[in-house]
Amino acid sequence: KLGLESIVSTKKIVSNVLAGYARAMNNSQGSNSIETLYRLMDGGVEALEFNVSKDFVGLRTPLKDLTLKPNILIAGIIRGRKAIIPGGMDEILPGDRVVVIAAGQQYSDLNDIIQ
């Protein structure tokens, strides 16, 4: 009745940004550290950007052959200045950045998404 279609809560926005920053900083010492983290849907879903190092267990394996944990989506691969929307034949290489969407679980390392 008021004509409002959405409500913006600055308190929630700031808390999500700080939580994402804190998690990213906390995990920055790891080999597959989180570069960027966004929380969506009241924190039930996270979009994470991981830096890929040579110790990732899924290196040079076609994505179709990786067994991912439930509710995980590899949404993008950034290789140099090129953004790749991945398909089953794409592979993750050292130095890539990988965008992962995860629901219902928090991950701090790219290896954690593999079963």
PDB file of C-alpha atoms in Angstrom:
ATOM      1  CA  LYS A   1       0.000   0.000   0.000  1.00  0.00           C
ATOM      2  CA  LEU A   2       2.954   2.316   0.565  1.00  0.00           C
ATOM      3  CA  GLY A   3       4.393   1.826  -2.919  1.00  0.00           C
ATOM      4  CA  LEU A   4       7.682   0.440  -1.583  1.00  0.00           C
ATOM      5  CA  GLU A   5       9.185  -2.352  -3.639  1.00  0.00           C
ATOM      6  CA  SER A   6      12.334  -2.852  -1.600  1.00  0.00           C
ATOM      7  CA  ILE A   7      13.882  -1.683   1.621  1.00  0.00           C
ATOM      8  CA  VAL A   8      17.589  -0.946   1.937  1.00  0.00           C
ATOM      9  CA  SER A   9      19.111  -1.572   5.339  1.00  0.00           C
ATOM     10  CA  THR A  10      22.442   0.208   5.666  1.00  0.00           C
ATOM     11  CA  LYS A  11      23.117  -1.737   8.853  1.00  0.00           C
ATOM     12  CA  LYS A  12      22.750  -5.052   6.987  1.00  0.00           C
ATOM     13  CA  ILE A  13      24.839  -3.856   4.023  1.00  0.00           C
ATOM     14  CA  VAL A  14      27.687  -2.735   6.280  1.00  0.00           C
ATOM     15  CA  SER A  15      27.586  -5.946   8.330  1.00  0.00           C
ATOM     16  CA  ASN A  16      27.705  -8.090   5.164  1.00  0.00           C
ATOM     17  CA  VAL A  17      30.640  -6.125   3.763  1.00  0.00           C
ATOM     18  CA  LEU A  18      32.530  -6.353   7.068  1.00  0.00           C
ATOM     19  CA  ALA A  19      31.815 -10.083   7.433  1.00  0.00           C
ATOM     20  CA  GLY A  20      33.028 -10.728   3.893  1.00  0.00           C
ATOM     21  CA  TYR A  21      36.144  -8.638   4.430  1.00  0.00           C
ATOM     22  CA  ALA A  22      36.901 -10.354   7.747  1.00  0.00           C
ATOM     23  CA  ARG A  23      36.537 -13.830   6.215  1.00  0.00           C
ATOM     24  CA  ALA A  24      38.692 -12.876   3.253  1.00  0.00           C
ATOM     25  CA  MET A  25      41.383 -11.415   5.502  1.00  0.00           C
ATOM     26  CA  ASN A  26      41.238 -14.420   7.833  1.00  0.00           C
ATOM     27  CA  ASN A  27      41.785 -16.782   4.913  1.00  0.00           C
ATOM     28  CA  SER A  28      44.345 -14.703   3.058  1.00  0.00           C
ATOM     29  CA  GLN A  29      47.185 -16.814   4.436  1.00  0.00           C
ATOM     30  CA  GLY A  30      45.886 -19.984   2.732  1.00  0.00           C
ATOM     31  CA  SER A  31      47.175 -21.284  -0.579  1.00  0.00           C
ATOM     32  CA  ASN A  32      43.776 -20.889  -2.273  1.00  0.00           C
ATOM     33  CA  SER A  33      42.774 -17.700  -0.544  1.00  0.00           C
ATOM     34  CA  ILE A  34      39.492 -15.894  -0.876  1.00  0.00           C
ATOM     35  CA  GLU A  35      39.933 -12.728  -2.908  1.00  0.00           C
ATOM     36  CA  THR A  36      36.332 -11.482  -2.702  1.00  0.00           C
ATOM     37  CA  LEU A  37      33.239 -12.636  -0.823  1.00  0.00           C
ATOM     38  CA  TYR A  38      29.623 -11.532  -1.134  1.00  0.00           C
ATOM     39  CA  ARG A  39      26.782 -12.779   1.033  1.00  0.00           C
ATOM     40  CA  LEU A  40      23.381 -13.099  -0.628  1.00  0.00           C
ATOM     41  CA  MET A  41      19.880 -14.102   0.455  1.00  0.00           C
ATOM     42  CA  ASP A  42      20.358 -13.200   4.130  1.00  0.00           C
ATOM     43  CA  GLY A  43      23.688 -15.020   4.279  1.00  0.00           C
ATOM     44  CA  GLY A  44      22.327 -18.343   2.987  1.00  0.00           C
ATOM     45  CA  VAL A  45      24.342 -18.065  -0.220  1.00  0.00           C
ATOM     46  CA  GLU A  46      27.889 -16.837  -0.732  1.00  0.00           C
ATOM     47  CA  ALA A  47      29.653 -15.803  -3.916  1.00  0.00           C
ATOM     48  CA  LEU A  48      33.384 -16.315  -3.445  1.00  0.00           C
ATOM     49  CA  GLU A  49      36.326 -15.486  -5.673  1.00  0.00           C
ATOM     50  CA  PHE A  50      39.321 -17.745  -5.038  1.00  0.00           C
ATOM     51  CA  ASN A  51      42.909 -17.306  -6.208  1.00  0.00           C
ATOM     52  CA  VAL A  52      44.055 -20.655  -7.625  1.00  0.00           C
ATOM     53  CA  SER A  53      47.483 -21.952  -6.666  1.00  0.00           C
ATOM     54  CA  LYS A  54      49.332 -25.027  -7.852  1.00  0.00           C
ATOM     55  CA  ASP A  55      48.152 -27.093  -4.854  1.00  0.00           C
ATOM     56  CA  PHE A  56      44.488 -27.112  -5.948  1.00  0.00           C
ATOM     57  CA  VAL A  57      43.529 -30.794  -6.357  1.00  0.00           C
ATOM     58  CA  GLY A  58      41.390 -30.130  -9.419  1.00  0.00           C
ATOM     59  CA  LEU A  59      44.048 -28.437 -11.558  1.00  0.00           C
ATOM     60  CA  ARG A  60      43.895 -29.143 -15.277  1.00  0.00           C
ATOM     61  CA  THR A  61      40.877 -31.428 -14.830  1.00  0.00           C
ATOM     62  CA  PRO A  62      37.824 -30.781 -17.018  1.00  0.00           C
ATOM     63  CA  LEU A  63      35.071 -29.372 -14.805  1.00  0.00           C
ATOM     64  CA  LYS A  64      32.733 -32.179 -15.894  1.00  0.00           C
ATOM     65  CA  ASP A  65      35.105 -34.656 -14.208  1.00  0.00           C
ATOM     66  CA  LEU A  66      35.242 -32.832 -10.858  1.00  0.00           C
ATOM     67  CA  THR A  67      32.958 -34.121  -8.130  1.00  0.00           C
ATOM     68  CA  LEU A  68      31.734 -31.022  -6.344  1.00  0.00           C
ATOM     69  CA  LYS A  69      29.997 -30.937  -2.997  1.00  0.00           C
ATOM     70  CA  PRO A  70      26.220 -30.317  -3.090  1.00  0.00           C
ATOM     71  CA  ASN A  71      24.951 -26.780  -3.712  1.00  0.00           C
ATOM     72  CA  ILE A  72      28.173 -25.615  -5.389  1.00  0.00           C
ATOM     73  CA  LEU A  73      28.340 -23.842  -8.739  1.00  0.00           C
ATOM     74  CA  ILE A  74      31.535 -22.772 -10.482  1.00  0.00           C
ATOM     75  CA  ALA A  75      30.159 -19.593 -12.011  1.00  0.00           C
ATOM     76  CA  GLY A  76      33.242 -18.134 -13.636  1.00  0.00           C
ATOM     77  CA  ILE A  77      36.939 -18.413 -14.309  1.00  0.00           C
ATOM     78  CA  ILE A  78      39.071 -15.315 -14.704  1.00  0.00           C
ATOM     79  CA  ARG A  79      42.285 -15.982 -16.596  1.00  0.00           C
ATOM     80  CA  GLY A  80      44.415 -12.878 -16.933  1.00  0.00           C
ATOM     81  CA  ARG A  81      42.040 -10.278 -18.350  1.00  0.00           C
ATOM     82  CA  LYS A  82      39.660 -12.822 -19.861  1.00  0.00           C
ATOM     83  CA  ALA A  83      36.418 -13.824 -18.125  1.00  0.00           C
ATOM     84  CA  ILE A  84      35.266 -17.359 -18.920  1.00  0.00           C
ATOM     85  CA  ILE A  85      31.764 -18.672 -18.354  1.00  0.00           C
ATOM     86  CA  PRO A  86      32.792 -22.269 -17.745  1.00  0.00           C
ATOM     87  CA  GLY A  87      31.506 -25.335 -19.501  1.00  0.00           C
ATOM     88  CA  GLY A  88      32.236 -28.979 -18.815  1.00  0.00           C
ATOM     89  CA  MET A  89      35.446 -29.047 -20.845  1.00  0.00           C
ATOM     90  CA  ASP A  90      37.009 -25.976 -19.223  1.00  0.00           C
ATOM     91  CA  GLU A  91      39.878 -26.500 -16.806  1.00  0.00           C
ATOM     92  CA  ILE A  92      41.146 -24.508 -13.835  1.00  0.00           C
ATOM     93  CA  LEU A  93      44.796 -23.476 -14.135  1.00  0.00           C
ATOM     94  CA  PRO A  94      47.271 -22.052 -11.617  1.00  0.00           C
ATOM     95  CA  GLY A  95      46.936 -18.278 -11.445  1.00  0.00           C
ATOM     96  CA  ASP A  96      43.255 -18.331 -12.401  1.00  0.00           C
ATOM     97  CA  ARG A  97      40.630 -16.750 -10.207  1.00  0.00           C
ATOM     98  CA  VAL A  98      37.515 -18.867  -9.783  1.00  0.00           C
ATOM     99  CA  VAL A  99      34.079 -17.554  -8.827  1.00  0.00           C
ATOM    100  CA  VAL A 100      32.104 -20.071  -6.777  1.00  0.00           C
ATOM    101  CA  ILE A 101      28.486 -19.825  -5.632  1.00  0.00           C
ATOM    102  CA  ALA A 102      27.869 -21.848  -2.464  1.00  0.00           C
ATOM    103  CA  ALA A 103      24.575 -22.351  -0.647  1.00  0.00           C
ATOM    104  CA  GLY A 104      24.173 -23.524   2.933  1.00  0.00           C
ATOM    105  CA  GLN A 105      27.884 -23.863   3.723  1.00  0.00           C
ATOM    106  CA  GLN A 106      30.901 -21.603   4.202  1.00  0.00           C
ATOM    107  CA  TYR A 107      34.128 -22.447   2.411  1.00  0.00           C
ATOM    108  CA  SER A 108      37.543 -20.974   3.046  1.00  0.00           C
ATOM    109  CA  ASP A 109      39.629 -22.895   0.517  1.00  0.00           C
ATOM    110  CA  LEU A 110      38.981 -23.902  -3.086  1.00  0.00           C
ATOM    111  CA  ASN A 111      39.890 -27.512  -2.246  1.00  0.00           C
ATOM    112  CA  ASP A 112      36.931 -27.573   0.177  1.00  0.00           C
ATOM    113  CA  ILE A 113      34.406 -27.578  -2.695  1.00  0.00           C
ATOM    114  CA  ILE A 114      35.669 -30.963  -4.003  1.00  0.00           C
ATOM    115  CA  GLN A 115      34.173 -34.151  -2.551  1.00  0.00           C
TER     116      GLN A 115
END
